[in-house]
XYZ file of N, CA and C in Angstrom:
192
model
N 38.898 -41.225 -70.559
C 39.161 -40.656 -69.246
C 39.184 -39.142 -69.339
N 38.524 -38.180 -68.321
C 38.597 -37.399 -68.645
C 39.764 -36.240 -67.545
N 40.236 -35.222 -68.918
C 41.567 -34.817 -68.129
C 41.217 -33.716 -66.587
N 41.595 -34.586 -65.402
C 41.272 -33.920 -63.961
C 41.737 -32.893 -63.883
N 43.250 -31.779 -65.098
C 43.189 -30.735 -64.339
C 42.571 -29.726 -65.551
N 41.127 -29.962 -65.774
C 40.778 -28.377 -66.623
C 40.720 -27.717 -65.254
N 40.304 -26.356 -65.968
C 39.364 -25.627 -65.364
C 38.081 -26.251 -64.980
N 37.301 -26.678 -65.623
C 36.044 -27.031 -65.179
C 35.876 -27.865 -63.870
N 37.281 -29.187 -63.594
C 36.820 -30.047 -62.532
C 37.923 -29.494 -61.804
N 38.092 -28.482 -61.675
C 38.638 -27.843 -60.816
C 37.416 -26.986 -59.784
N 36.974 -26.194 -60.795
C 35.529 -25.581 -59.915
C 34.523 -26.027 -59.514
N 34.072 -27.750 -60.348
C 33.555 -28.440 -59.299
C 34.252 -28.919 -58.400
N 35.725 -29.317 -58.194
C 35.846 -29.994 -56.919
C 35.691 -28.516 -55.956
N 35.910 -27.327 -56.072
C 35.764 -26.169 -55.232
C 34.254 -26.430 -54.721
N 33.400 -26.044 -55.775
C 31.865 -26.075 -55.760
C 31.611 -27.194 -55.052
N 31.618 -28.590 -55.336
C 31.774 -29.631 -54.278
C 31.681 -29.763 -52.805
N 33.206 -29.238 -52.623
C 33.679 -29.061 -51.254
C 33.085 -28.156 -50.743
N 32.514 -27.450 -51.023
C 31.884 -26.207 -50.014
C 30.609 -26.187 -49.964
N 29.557 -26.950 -50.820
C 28.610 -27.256 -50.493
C 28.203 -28.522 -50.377
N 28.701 -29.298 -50.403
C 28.361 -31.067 -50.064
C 27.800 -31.634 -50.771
N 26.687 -30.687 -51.632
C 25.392 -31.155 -52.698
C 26.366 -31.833 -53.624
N 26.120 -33.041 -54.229
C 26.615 -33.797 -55.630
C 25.320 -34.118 -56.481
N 25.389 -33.552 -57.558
C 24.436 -33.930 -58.586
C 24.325 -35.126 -59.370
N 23.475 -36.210 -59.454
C 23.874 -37.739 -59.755
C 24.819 -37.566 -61.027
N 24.923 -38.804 -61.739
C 25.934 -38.844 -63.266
C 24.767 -39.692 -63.913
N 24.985 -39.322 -64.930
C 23.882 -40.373 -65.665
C 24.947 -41.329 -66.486
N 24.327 -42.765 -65.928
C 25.535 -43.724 -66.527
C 24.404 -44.726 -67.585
N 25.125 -44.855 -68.537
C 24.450 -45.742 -69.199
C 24.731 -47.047 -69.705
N 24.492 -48.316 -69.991
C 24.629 -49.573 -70.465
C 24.045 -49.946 -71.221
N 25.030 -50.549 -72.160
C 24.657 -50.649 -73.482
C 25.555 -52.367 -73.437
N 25.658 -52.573 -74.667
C 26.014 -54.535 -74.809
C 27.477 -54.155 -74.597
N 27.926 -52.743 -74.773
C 29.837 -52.884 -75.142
C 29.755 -52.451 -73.050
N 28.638 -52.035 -72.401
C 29.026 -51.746 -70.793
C 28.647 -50.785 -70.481
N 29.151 -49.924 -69.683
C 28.868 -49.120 -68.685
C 29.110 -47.884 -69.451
N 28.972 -46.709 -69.479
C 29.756 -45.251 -69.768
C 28.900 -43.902 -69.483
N 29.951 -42.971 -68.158
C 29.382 -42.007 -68.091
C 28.861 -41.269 -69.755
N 27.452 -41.225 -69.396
C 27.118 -40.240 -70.645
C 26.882 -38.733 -70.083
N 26.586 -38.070 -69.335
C 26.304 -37.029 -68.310
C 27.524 -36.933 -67.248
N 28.174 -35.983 -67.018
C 28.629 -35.880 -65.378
C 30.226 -36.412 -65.392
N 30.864 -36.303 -67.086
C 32.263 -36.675 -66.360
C 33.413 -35.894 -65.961
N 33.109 -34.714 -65.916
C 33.602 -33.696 -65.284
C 33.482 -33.735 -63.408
N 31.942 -34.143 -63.188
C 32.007 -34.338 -61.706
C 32.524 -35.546 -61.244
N 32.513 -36.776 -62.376
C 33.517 -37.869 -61.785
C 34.534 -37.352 -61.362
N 35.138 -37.412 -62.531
C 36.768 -36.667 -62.167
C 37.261 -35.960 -60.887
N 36.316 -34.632 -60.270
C 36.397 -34.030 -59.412
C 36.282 -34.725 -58.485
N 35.175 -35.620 -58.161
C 34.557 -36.301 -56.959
C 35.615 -37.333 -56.570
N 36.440 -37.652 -57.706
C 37.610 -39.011 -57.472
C 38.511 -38.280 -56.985
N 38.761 -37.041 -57.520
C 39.993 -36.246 -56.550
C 39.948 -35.572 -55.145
N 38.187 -35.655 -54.915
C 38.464 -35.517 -53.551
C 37.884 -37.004 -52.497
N 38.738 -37.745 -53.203
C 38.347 -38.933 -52.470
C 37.494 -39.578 -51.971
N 36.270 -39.068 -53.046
C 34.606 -40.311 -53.349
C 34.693 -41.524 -53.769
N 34.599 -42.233 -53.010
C 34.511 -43.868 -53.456
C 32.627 -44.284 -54.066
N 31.691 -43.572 -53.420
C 30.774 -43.744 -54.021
C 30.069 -42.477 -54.738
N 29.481 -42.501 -55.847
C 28.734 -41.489 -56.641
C 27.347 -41.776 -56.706
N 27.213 -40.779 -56.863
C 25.285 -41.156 -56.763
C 25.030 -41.166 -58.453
N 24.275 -41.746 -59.213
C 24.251 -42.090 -60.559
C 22.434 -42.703 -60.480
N 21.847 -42.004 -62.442
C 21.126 -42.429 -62.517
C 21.266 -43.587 -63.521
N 21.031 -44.438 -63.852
C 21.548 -45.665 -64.733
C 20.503 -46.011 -65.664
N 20.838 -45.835 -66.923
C 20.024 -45.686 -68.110
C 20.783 -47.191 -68.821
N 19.815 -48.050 -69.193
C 19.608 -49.462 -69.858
C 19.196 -49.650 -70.634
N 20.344 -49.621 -72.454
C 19.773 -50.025 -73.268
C 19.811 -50.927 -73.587
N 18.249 -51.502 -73.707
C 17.416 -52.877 -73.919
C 17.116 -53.296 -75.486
N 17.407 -52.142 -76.172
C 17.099 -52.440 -77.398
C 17.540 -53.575 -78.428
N 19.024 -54.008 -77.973
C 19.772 -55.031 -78.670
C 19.438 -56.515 -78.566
């Protein structure tokens, strides 16, 4: 989990809120599941300003 009060997801939730733009997360799956690999700084932010959905690109490893 990552900790919601750095600095960093602090200035995205600023950056966020004032321009609306959200940049996807790149999530990936693998046999153990799901895990932001990209973007968990903008999770964090986006959950604190009360995003229920994220836009995400979803990367599937097939290799196993």
């Amino acid at each position: 989990r990552q900790d919601v009060g750095t600095k960093a997801t602090k200035k995205l939730m600023a950056e966020i809120g004032e321009s609306s733009t959200i940049k996807p997360l790149i999530v990936a799956v693998d046999k153990d599941g799901p895990y932001i690999l990209e973007g968990g700084h903008r999770s964090a932010a986006l959950g604190l300003l009360g995003k229920k959905n994220i836009p995400a690109i979803v990367v599937i490893d097939r290799s196993n």
